[in-house]
Amino acid sequence: MTSAVEQFFTVKAKIAAAEREAGRQAGVVTLVAVSKTFDANDIRPVIEAGQRIFGENRVQEAQGKWPALKEAFPDIELHLIGPLQSNKAKEAVALFRVVETVDREKIAAELAKEIARQGRSPRLYVQVNTGSEPQKAGIEPREAVAFVTRCRTVHGLAIEGLMCIPPADENPGPHFALLEKLGVEAKVEKLSMGMSGDYETAIAFGATSVRVGSAIFGAR
């Protein structure tokens, strides 16, 4: 059985190859290793192999396993990539360096309040529901640019990027192309798009970070 560390190096090599293929500069794409549902013992070998940026879906789960790992590896950068409930904004600002799932006015207001209160400034992304799927978090594409503007002007939030999760049963390319177009219109520098099954495609469409879990850690 291939170890998570071996799979991690395979993913890193594929990212580098996809950057070359797309004519992009080497190292421009950040790997966010998605460690949700895996415990500290599963994650530690990948940290020891050099990975420092990890994605988690739930604030509570991350609180349970990351403080001790961050003590051992202080340069860990945690990304919240799952939906954020407004009552968890306080914990999210305290624990995460990046919150990728800002998608409604209430969350923007709560984050602004906690950022001011805690004096911490996590980097923020707006999640766009590119497939307009009713069951999925994220703001509608047609509202995304105006929402980014409101986050900046009304709430004083520095929005760094956009994030999307294309519908599982559709070609991801058009969704990545849409996010890239919205990113230009919203004047953001970062695009978080692409997961285990489609991260190489995302890199071709301009992803600056890819969120890869099962291709590293195995099936959940």
Short mmCIF file of C-alpha atoms in Angstrom, two decimals:
data_model
loop_
_atom_site.label_atom_id
_atom_site.label_comp_id
_atom_site.label_asym_id
_atom_site.label_seq_id
_atom_site.Cartn_x
_atom_site.Cartn_y
_atom_site.Cartn_z
CA MET A 1 0.00 0.00 0.00
CA THR A 2 1.33 3.42 -0.97
CA SER A 3 1.97 5.67 2.03
CA ALA A 4 0.56 9.18 2.39
CA VAL A 5 4.12 10.54 2.14
CA GLU A 6 4.72 8.79 -1.20
CA GLN A 7 1.36 10.04 -2.48
CA PHE A 8 2.21 13.55 -1.25
CA PHE A 9 5.39 13.57 -3.36
CA THR A 10 3.47 12.21 -6.37
CA VAL A 11 0.93 15.04 -6.06
CA LYS A 12 3.74 17.61 -5.74
CA ALA A 13 5.34 16.24 -8.93
CA LYS A 14 2.01 16.37 -10.80
CA ILE A 15 1.46 19.98 -9.72
CA ALA A 16 4.92 20.90 -11.02
CA ALA A 17 4.20 19.12 -14.33
CA ALA A 18 0.81 20.87 -14.66
CA GLU A 19 2.48 24.26 -14.04
CA ARG A 20 4.98 23.54 -16.83
CA GLU A 21 2.24 22.28 -19.16
CA ALA A 22 0.21 25.47 -18.60
CA GLY A 23 3.28 27.65 -19.20
CA ARG A 24 3.16 28.96 -15.64
CA GLN A 25 6.06 29.76 -13.39
CA ALA A 26 7.33 26.87 -11.26
CA GLY A 27 6.03 26.97 -7.69
CA VAL A 28 3.17 29.44 -8.26
CA VAL A 29 0.52 26.91 -7.18
CA THR A 30 0.13 26.23 -3.47
CA LEU A 31 -0.85 22.75 -2.29
CA VAL A 32 -3.45 22.72 0.49
CA ALA A 33 -3.40 19.16 1.87
CA VAL A 34 -6.95 18.38 2.99
CA SER A 35 -6.67 16.55 6.30
CA LYS A 36 -10.34 16.55 7.35
CA THR A 37 -11.39 13.30 9.08
CA PHE A 38 -7.74 12.18 9.44
CA ASP A 39 -6.14 12.25 12.87
CA ALA A 40 -2.81 13.66 14.00
CA ASN A 41 -1.01 10.33 13.52
CA ASP A 42 -2.04 10.26 9.84
CA ILE A 43 -1.08 13.89 9.30
CA ARG A 44 2.28 14.06 11.09
CA PRO A 45 4.31 12.04 8.50
CA VAL A 46 3.16 14.44 5.77
CA ILE A 47 4.20 17.43 7.92
CA GLU A 48 7.57 15.77 8.52
CA ALA A 49 7.92 15.33 4.74
CA GLY A 50 7.70 19.12 4.38
CA GLN A 51 4.02 20.02 3.91
CA ARG A 52 2.90 23.00 5.99
CA ILE A 53 -0.47 24.07 4.56
CA PHE A 54 -3.55 22.03 5.49
CA GLY A 55 -7.29 22.34 4.91
CA GLU A 56 -10.03 21.44 7.38
CA ASN A 57 -13.80 21.41 6.93
CA ARG A 58 -15.00 21.89 10.49
CA VAL A 59 -13.86 24.29 13.16
CA GLN A 60 -14.56 21.83 15.98
CA GLU A 61 -12.63 18.96 14.40
CA ALA A 62 -9.65 21.22 13.73
CA GLN A 63 -9.68 22.46 17.34
CA GLY A 64 -9.34 18.86 18.50
CA LYS A 65 -6.19 17.94 16.61
CA TRP A 66 -4.24 20.99 15.45
CA PRO A 67 -3.16 22.91 18.59
CA ALA A 68 -0.67 20.17 19.59
CA LEU A 69 0.60 19.79 16.01
CA LYS A 70 1.00 23.57 15.70
CA GLU A 71 3.00 23.59 18.91
CA ALA A 72 5.38 21.02 17.39
CA PHE A 73 5.39 22.74 13.97
CA PRO A 74 4.77 26.47 14.54
CA ASP A 75 4.86 27.36 10.83
CA ILE A 76 1.71 25.34 10.02
CA GLU A 77 -0.89 27.30 8.04
CA LEU A 78 -4.48 26.13 8.43
CA HIS A 79 -7.21 26.86 5.86
CA LEU A 80 -10.91 26.56 6.66
CA ILE A 81 -12.44 25.07 3.50
CA GLY A 82 -15.84 23.98 4.85
CA PRO A 83 -18.93 26.12 5.49
CA LEU A 84 -18.54 28.54 8.39
CA GLN A 85 -21.42 29.06 10.81
CA SER A 86 -21.60 32.58 12.20
CA ASN A 87 -21.45 31.27 15.80
CA LYS A 88 -18.04 29.74 15.02
CA ALA A 89 -16.47 32.95 13.69
CA LYS A 90 -14.62 33.58 16.97
CA GLU A 91 -12.94 30.14 16.93
CA ALA A 92 -12.26 30.34 13.19
CA VAL A 93 -10.41 33.66 13.48
CA ALA A 94 -8.38 32.31 16.40
CA LEU A 95 -7.33 29.06 14.69
CA PHE A 96 -7.20 29.54 10.91
CA ARG A 97 -4.71 31.57 8.90
CA VAL A 98 -7.02 31.49 5.87
CA VAL A 99 -10.84 31.29 5.70
CA GLU A 100 -11.90 30.26 2.18
CA THR A 101 -15.67 30.11 2.69
CA VAL A 102 -17.01 33.64 3.18
CA ASP A 103 -20.33 33.48 1.35
CA ARG A 104 -22.94 35.71 3.00
CA GLU A 105 -23.43 39.03 4.70
CA LYS A 106 -23.84 37.61 8.21
CA ILE A 107 -20.51 35.73 8.04
CA ALA A 108 -18.74 38.84 6.71
CA ALA A 109 -20.11 40.91 9.62
CA GLU A 110 -19.16 38.31 12.26
CA LEU A 111 -15.64 37.91 10.84
CA ALA A 112 -15.15 41.68 10.78
CA LYS A 113 -16.20 41.87 14.43
CA GLU A 114 -13.85 39.06 15.51
CA ILE A 115 -10.91 40.35 13.45
CA ALA A 116 -11.24 43.72 15.21
CA ARG A 117 -11.69 42.10 18.63
CA GLN A 118 -8.82 39.60 18.36
CA GLY A 119 -6.40 41.76 16.36
CA ARG A 120 -5.81 38.82 14.02
CA SER A 121 -6.17 39.06 10.25
CA PRO A 122 -6.83 35.73 8.57
CA ARG A 123 -6.66 35.92 4.78
CA LEU A 124 -10.15 35.68 3.30
CA TYR A 125 -11.68 34.14 0.18
CA VAL A 126 -15.25 34.37 -1.06
CA GLN A 127 -16.78 31.00 -1.98
CA VAL A 128 -18.72 31.04 -5.25
CA ASN A 129 -21.36 28.39 -6.00
CA THR A 130 -20.44 28.17 -9.70
CA GLY A 131 -23.01 25.44 -10.38
CA SER A 132 -25.83 27.25 -8.49
CA GLU A 133 -26.43 24.01 -6.57
CA PRO A 134 -29.12 24.54 -3.89
CA GLN A 135 -27.49 22.13 -1.43
CA LYS A 136 -24.04 23.73 -1.66
CA ALA A 137 -22.60 26.73 0.14
CA GLY A 138 -21.31 29.71 -1.78
CA ILE A 139 -22.64 32.92 -3.28
CA GLU A 140 -24.34 32.92 -6.68
CA PRO A 141 -21.92 33.81 -9.51
CA ARG A 142 -23.97 36.83 -10.60
CA GLU A 143 -23.77 38.28 -7.08
CA ALA A 144 -20.12 37.45 -6.39
CA VAL A 145 -18.38 40.64 -7.57
CA ALA A 146 -20.86 42.92 -5.76
CA PHE A 147 -20.49 40.81 -2.61
CA VAL A 148 -16.68 41.07 -2.70
CA THR A 149 -17.08 44.86 -3.02
CA ARG A 150 -19.46 44.96 -0.03
CA CYS A 151 -17.08 42.82 2.05
CA ARG A 152 -14.38 45.41 1.39
CA THR A 153 -16.37 48.63 1.65
CA VAL A 154 -19.10 47.82 4.20
CA HIS A 155 -17.23 45.34 6.44
CA GLY A 156 -13.63 46.46 5.88
CA LEU A 157 -12.51 42.93 5.00
CA ALA A 158 -9.48 42.33 2.79
CA ILE A 159 -10.71 39.69 0.34
CA GLU A 160 -7.69 37.99 -1.19
CA GLY A 161 -9.32 35.39 -3.45
CA LEU A 162 -12.24 33.33 -4.69
CA MET A 163 -12.93 29.63 -4.11
CA CYS A 164 -15.24 27.12 -5.80
CA ILE A 165 -16.25 23.45 -5.73
CA PRO A 166 -17.68 22.48 -9.15
CA PRO A 167 -20.60 20.03 -9.34
CA ALA A 168 -19.30 16.47 -9.03
CA ASP A 169 -20.97 15.23 -12.21
CA GLU A 170 -19.96 18.08 -14.55
CA ASN A 171 -16.85 18.95 -16.52
CA PRO A 172 -14.97 21.24 -14.09
CA GLY A 173 -13.31 23.31 -16.84
CA PRO A 174 -16.16 25.79 -17.43
CA HIS A 175 -16.52 26.29 -13.65
CA PHE A 176 -12.81 27.07 -13.31
CA ALA A 177 -13.03 29.43 -16.30
CA LEU A 178 -15.99 31.21 -14.66
CA LEU A 179 -14.12 31.61 -11.36
CA GLU A 180 -11.08 32.98 -13.21
CA LYS A 181 -13.29 35.55 -15.00
CA LEU A 182 -14.99 36.58 -11.72
CA GLY A 183 -11.57 36.87 -10.08
CA VAL A 184 -10.49 39.41 -12.69
CA GLU A 185 -13.73 41.39 -12.27
CA ALA A 186 -13.49 41.32 -8.46
CA LYS A 187 -9.79 42.28 -8.59
CA VAL A 188 -8.58 39.39 -6.44
CA GLU A 189 -5.16 37.81 -6.75
CA LYS A 190 -5.91 34.24 -5.67
CA LEU A 191 -8.09 31.41 -6.96
CA SER A 192 -8.60 28.31 -4.80
CA MET A 193 -9.94 25.64 -7.13
CA GLY A 194 -9.23 22.04 -8.00
CA MET A 195 -9.37 18.92 -5.82
CA SER A 196 -7.99 15.38 -6.04
CA GLY A 197 -9.79 14.50 -9.28
CA ASP A 198 -9.28 17.74 -11.21
CA TYR A 199 -6.42 19.81 -9.77
CA GLU A 200 -4.31 19.56 -12.94
CA THR A 201 -7.22 21.02 -14.96
CA ALA A 202 -7.61 23.80 -12.37
CA ILE A 203 -3.93 24.71 -12.74
CA ALA A 204 -4.45 25.12 -16.50
CA PHE A 205 -7.26 27.61 -15.71
CA GLY A 206 -5.17 29.72 -13.33
CA ALA A 207 -5.61 28.15 -9.87
CA THR A 208 -3.18 29.62 -7.35
CA SER A 209 -4.00 26.91 -4.80
CA VAL A 210 -5.41 23.39 -5.06
CA ARG A 211 -7.11 21.47 -2.25
CA VAL A 212 -6.03 17.82 -2.38
CA GLY A 213 -7.11 15.24 0.21
CA SER A 214 -7.85 11.70 -0.93
CA ALA A 215 -4.99 11.67 -3.49
CA ILE A 216 -2.63 12.14 -0.52
CA PHE A 217 -4.29 10.54 2.51
CA GLY A 218 -6.45 7.93 0.74
CA ALA A 219 -10.21 7.43 0.82
CA ARG A 220 -12.08 8.65 3.89
#
